Coordinates of C-alpha atoms and ligand atoms in Angstrom, one line a residue:
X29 CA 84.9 -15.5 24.8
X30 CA 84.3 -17.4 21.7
X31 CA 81.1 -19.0 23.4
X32 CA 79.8 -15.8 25.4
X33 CA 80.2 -14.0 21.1
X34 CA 77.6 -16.8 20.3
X35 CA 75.5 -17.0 23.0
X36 CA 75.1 -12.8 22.6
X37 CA 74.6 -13.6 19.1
X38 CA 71.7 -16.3 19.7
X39 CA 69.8 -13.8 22.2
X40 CA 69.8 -11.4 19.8
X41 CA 68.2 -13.3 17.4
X42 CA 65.3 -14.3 19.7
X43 CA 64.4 -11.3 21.3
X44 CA 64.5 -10.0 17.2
X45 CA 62.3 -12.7 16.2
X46 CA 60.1 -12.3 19.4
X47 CA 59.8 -8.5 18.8
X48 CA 59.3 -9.5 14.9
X49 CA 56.1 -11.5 15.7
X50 CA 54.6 -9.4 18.3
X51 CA 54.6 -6.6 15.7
X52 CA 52.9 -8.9 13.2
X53 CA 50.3 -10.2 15.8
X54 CA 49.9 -6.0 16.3
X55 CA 49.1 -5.8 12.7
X56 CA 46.6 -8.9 12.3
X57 CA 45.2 -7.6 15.9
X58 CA 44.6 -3.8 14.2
X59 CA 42.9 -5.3 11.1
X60 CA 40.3 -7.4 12.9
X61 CA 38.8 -4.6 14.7
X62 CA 38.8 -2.4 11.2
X63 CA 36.6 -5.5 9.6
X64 CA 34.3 -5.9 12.1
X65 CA 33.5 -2.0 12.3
X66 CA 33.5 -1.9 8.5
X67 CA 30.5 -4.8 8.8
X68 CA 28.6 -2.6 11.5
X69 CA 28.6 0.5 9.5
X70 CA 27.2 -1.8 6.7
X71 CA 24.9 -3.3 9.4
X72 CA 23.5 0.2 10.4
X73 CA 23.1 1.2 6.6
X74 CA 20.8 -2.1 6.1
X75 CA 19.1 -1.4 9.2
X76 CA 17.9 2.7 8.6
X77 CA 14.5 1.5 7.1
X78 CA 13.2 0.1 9.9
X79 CA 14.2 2.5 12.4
X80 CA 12.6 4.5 10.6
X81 CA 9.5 3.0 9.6
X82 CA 9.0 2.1 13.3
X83 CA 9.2 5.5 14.5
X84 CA 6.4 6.5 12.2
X85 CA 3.8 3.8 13.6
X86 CA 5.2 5.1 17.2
X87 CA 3.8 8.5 15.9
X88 CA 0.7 7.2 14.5
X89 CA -0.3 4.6 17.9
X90 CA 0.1 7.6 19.9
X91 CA -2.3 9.6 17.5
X92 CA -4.9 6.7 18.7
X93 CA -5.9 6.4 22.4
X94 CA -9.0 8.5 23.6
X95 CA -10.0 9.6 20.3
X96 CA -13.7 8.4 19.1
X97 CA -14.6 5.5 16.9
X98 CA -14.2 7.7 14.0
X99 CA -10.4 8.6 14.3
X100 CA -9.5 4.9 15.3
X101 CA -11.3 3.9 11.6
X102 CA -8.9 6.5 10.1
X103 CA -5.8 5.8 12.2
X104 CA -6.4 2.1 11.2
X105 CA -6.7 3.3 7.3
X106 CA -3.3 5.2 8.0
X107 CA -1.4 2.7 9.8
X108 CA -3.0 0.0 6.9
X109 CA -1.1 2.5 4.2
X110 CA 2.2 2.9 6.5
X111 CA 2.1 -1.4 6.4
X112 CA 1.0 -1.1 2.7
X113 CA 4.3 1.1 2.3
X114 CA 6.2 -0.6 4.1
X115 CA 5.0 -4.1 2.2
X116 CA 5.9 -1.8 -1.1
X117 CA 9.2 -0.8 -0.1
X118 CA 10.1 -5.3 1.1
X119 CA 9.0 -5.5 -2.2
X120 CA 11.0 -2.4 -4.1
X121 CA 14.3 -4.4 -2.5
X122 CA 14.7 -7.2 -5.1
X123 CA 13.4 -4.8 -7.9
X124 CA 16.8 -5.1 -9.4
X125 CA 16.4 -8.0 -10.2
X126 CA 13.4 -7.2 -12.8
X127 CA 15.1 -8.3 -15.4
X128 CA 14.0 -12.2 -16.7
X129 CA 18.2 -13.3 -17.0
X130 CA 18.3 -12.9 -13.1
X131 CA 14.4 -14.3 -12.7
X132 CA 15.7 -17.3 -14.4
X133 CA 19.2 -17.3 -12.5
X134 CA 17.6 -17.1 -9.1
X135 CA 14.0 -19.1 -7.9
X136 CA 13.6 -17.2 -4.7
X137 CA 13.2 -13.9 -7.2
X138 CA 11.0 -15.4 -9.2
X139 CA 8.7 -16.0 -6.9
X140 CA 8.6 -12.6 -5.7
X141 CA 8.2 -11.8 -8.7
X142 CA 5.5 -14.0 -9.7
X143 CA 3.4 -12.7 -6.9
X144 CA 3.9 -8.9 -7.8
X145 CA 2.8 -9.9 -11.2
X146 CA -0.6 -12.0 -10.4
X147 CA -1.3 -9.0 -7.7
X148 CA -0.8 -6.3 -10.7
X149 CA -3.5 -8.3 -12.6
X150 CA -5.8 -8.8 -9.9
X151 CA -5.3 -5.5 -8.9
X152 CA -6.6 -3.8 -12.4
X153 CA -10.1 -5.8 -12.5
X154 CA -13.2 -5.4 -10.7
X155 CA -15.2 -8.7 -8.9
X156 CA -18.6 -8.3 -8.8
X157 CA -20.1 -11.1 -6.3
X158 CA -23.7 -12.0 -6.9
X159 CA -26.3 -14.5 -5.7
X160 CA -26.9 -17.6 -8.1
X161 CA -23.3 -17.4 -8.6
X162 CA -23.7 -14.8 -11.2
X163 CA -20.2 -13.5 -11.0
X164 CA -18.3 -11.1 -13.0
X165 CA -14.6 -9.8 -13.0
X166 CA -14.4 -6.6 -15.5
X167 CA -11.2 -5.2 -16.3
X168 CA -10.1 -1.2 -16.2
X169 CA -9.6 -1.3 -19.9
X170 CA -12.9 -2.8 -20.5
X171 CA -14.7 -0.5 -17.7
X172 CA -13.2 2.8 -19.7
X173 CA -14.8 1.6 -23.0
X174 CA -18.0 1.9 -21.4
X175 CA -19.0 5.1 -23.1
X176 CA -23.0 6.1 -21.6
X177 CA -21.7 4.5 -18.3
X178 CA -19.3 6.8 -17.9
X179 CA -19.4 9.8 -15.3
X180 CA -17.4 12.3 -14.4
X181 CA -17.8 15.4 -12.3
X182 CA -16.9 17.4 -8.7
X183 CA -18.2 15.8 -5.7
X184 CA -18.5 17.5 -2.5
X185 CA -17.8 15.4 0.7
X186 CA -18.2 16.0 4.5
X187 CA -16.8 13.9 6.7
X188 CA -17.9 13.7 10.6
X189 CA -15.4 16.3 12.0
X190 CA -17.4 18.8 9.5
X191 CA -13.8 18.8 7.2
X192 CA -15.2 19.3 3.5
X193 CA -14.1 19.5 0.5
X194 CA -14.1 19.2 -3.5
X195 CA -12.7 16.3 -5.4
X196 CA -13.0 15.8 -9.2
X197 CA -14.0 12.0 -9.8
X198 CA -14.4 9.9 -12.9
X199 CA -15.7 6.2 -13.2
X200 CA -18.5 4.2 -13.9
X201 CA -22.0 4.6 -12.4
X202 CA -22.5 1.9 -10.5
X203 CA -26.5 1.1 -10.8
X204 CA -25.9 1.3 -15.2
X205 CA -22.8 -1.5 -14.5
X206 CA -24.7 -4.0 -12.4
X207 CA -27.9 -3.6 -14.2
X208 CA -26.3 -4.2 -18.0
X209 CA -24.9 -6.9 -16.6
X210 CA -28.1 -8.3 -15.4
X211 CA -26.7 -9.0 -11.8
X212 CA -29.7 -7.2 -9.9
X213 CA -32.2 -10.2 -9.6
X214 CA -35.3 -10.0 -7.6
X215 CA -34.4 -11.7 -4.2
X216 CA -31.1 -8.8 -4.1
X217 CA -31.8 -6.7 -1.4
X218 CA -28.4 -5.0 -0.9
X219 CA -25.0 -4.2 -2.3
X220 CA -22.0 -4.0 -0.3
X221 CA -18.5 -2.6 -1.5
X222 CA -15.6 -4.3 0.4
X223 CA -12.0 -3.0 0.7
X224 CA -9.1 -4.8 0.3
X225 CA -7.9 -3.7 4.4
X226 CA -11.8 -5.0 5.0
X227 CA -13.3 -1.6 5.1
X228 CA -16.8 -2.2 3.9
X229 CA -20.3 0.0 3.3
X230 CA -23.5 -1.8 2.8
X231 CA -26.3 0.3 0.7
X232 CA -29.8 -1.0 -0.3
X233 CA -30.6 -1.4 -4.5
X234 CA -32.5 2.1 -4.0
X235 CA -29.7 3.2 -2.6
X236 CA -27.8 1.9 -5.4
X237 CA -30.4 2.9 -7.8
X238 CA -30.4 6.5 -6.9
X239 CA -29.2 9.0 -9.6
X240 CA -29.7 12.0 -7.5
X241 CA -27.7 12.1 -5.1
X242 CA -26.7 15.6 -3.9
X243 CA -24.3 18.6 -3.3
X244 CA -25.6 20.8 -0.5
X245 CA -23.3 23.4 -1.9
X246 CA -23.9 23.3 -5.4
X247 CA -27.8 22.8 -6.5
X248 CA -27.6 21.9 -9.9
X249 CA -25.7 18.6 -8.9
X250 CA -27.4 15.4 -9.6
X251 CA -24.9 12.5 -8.9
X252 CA -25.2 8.6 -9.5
X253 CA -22.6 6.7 -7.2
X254 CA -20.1 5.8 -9.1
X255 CA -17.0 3.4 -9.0
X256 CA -14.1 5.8 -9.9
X257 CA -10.4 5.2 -11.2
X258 CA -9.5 8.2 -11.9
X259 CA -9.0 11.3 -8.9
X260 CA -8.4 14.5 -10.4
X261 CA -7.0 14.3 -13.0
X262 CA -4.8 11.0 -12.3
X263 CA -5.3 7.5 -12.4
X264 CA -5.0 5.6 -9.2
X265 CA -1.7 3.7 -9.5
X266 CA -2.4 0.0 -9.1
X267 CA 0.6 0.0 -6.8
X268 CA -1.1 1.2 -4.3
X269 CA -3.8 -1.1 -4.0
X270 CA -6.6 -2.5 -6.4
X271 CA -7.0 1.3 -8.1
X272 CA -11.0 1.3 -7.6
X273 CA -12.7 3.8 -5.2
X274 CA -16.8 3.9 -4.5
X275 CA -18.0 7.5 -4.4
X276 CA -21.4 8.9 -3.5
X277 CA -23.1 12.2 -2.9
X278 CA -25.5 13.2 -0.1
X279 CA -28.5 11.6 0.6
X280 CA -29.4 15.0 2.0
X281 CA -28.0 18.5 3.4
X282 CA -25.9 17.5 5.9
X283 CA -25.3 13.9 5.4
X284 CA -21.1 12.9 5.7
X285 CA -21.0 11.0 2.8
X286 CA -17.1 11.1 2.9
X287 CA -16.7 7.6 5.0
X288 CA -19.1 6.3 2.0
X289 CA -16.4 6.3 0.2
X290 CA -14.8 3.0 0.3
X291 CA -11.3 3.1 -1.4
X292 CA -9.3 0.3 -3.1
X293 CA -12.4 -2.4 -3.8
X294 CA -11.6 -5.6 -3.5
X295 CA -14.8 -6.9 -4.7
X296 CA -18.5 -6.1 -4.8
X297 CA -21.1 -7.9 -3.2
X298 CA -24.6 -8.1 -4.2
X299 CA -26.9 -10.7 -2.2
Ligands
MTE29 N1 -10.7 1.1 2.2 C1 -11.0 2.1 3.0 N2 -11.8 3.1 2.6 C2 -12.1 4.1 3.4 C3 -11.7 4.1 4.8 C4 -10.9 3.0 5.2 O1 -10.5 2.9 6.4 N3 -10.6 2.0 4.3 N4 -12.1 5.1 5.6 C5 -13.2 6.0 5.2 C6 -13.4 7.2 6.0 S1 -14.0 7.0 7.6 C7 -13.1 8.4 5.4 S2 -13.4 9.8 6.3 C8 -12.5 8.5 4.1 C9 -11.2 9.3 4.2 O2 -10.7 9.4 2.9 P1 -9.2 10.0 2.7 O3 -8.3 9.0 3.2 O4 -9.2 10.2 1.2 O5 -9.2 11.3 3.4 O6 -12.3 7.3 3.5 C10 -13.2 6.3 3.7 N5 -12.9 5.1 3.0
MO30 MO1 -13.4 9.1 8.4

């Protein structure tokens, strides 16, 4: 009887200590499965940007087929802003990190930011390429000083699906800057203003010489082309590209001088 007590006793224990770890393995099984799904939520939160920012180039590719050269140029500027954005918002990531104790702490910042800091500063000057290696880099601040230089004034533009419109500019006149600077030499033929996404428009010295250009709406206008900073009112913001913009008038009535307008210059090129 004695035995049978303790052999009732010992099974009781085991199937205790059994049930006693199956319980625990229940708890340890429940917690892995609330990690893991805590780590995906945090997955899905890093990933939103790009869902996002991939839909929108969806949209814009399907803008694209069958439509004439003209709309692929501007579907290219547009999906060259979206990957401009896009580059802006890789780079608005570490901005936290602005601060110079975590630039010291951590090289991999520094670099980063390093390169937003030499693209700020090429981004505020002008590069004016011309033959005999004549070459000049002006800066905004020294381009705003330029006092007679200066013009300002509302520019009509037409742009080949007959859209116009009016659009306050202010800058420097372009013939005045290159000729001060003696960079117009005999053998020059032409001048050609190159975007930074490689957008270019080529224009003879007349061209470039030409104070008079027009607005079909508006007869008393009498434009020079100009290089311009400054779009109604506001200051392009250098985060957005080098913050320079070519603008012209019409050659005559009817002329679409809006794709003339070559927005963030990377560098002018006389030859
Ligand atoms: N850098 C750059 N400038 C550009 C273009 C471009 O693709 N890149 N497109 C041109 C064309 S075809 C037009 S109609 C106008 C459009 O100007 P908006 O974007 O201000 O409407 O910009 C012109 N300047
Ligand atoms: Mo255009």
């Amino acid at each position: 009887m004695k035995l049978y007590y303790r052999l009732f006793v010992i099974t009781l224990m085991i199937i205790i200590v059994i049930a006693g770890c199956s319980k625990a393995d229940e708890t340890i099984k429940e917690d892995v499965p609330l990690t893991s799904e805590a780590e995906k939520k945090d997955d899905e939160k890093n990933q939103e940007p790009e869902i996002e920012t991939s839909k929108t180039s969806d949209a814009e590719e399907q803008k694209s087929p069958g439509e004439k050269q003209e709309i692929s140029e501007d579907t290219k500027k547009e999906t060259d802003e979206i990957s401009l954005l896009q580059e802006n918002n890789a780079q608005t990531i570490p901005e936290p990190s602005k601060t110079e104790e975590v630039v010291s702490e951590n090289d991999e910042f520094t670099s980063v930011e390093n390169q937003e800091n030499s693209e700020a500063l090429d981004a505020v000057t002008l590069k004016i390429e011309s033959l005999a290696d004549k070459n000049l880099t002006i800066s905004l601040d020294e381009l705003k000083a330029m006092g007679d230089m200066i013009y300002e004034a509302d520019f009509y533009s037409l742009n080949s699906f007959g859209t116009t419109g009016y659009t306050h500019f202010k800058g420097v006149n372009l013939w005045s800057l290159l000729e001060s600077n003696s960079l117009i030499s005999d053998e020059a033929s032409k001048v050609t203003v190159v975007a930074e996404d490689g957008y270019k428009m080529e224009f003879t010295i007349e061209q470039v010489k030409r104070q008079d250009y027009i607005d079909e709406t508006n007869p008393d206008a009498k434009h020079p082309m100009i290089i311009a900073w400054e779009e109604n009112g506001e200051e392009y913001s250098s985060k957005e590209g080098s913050p320079f913009k070519l603008v012209v008038g019409q050659k005559e009535a009817g002329d679409v001088n809006k794709p003339q307008w070559v927005s963030n210059i990377d560098k002018i090129v006389i030859e």
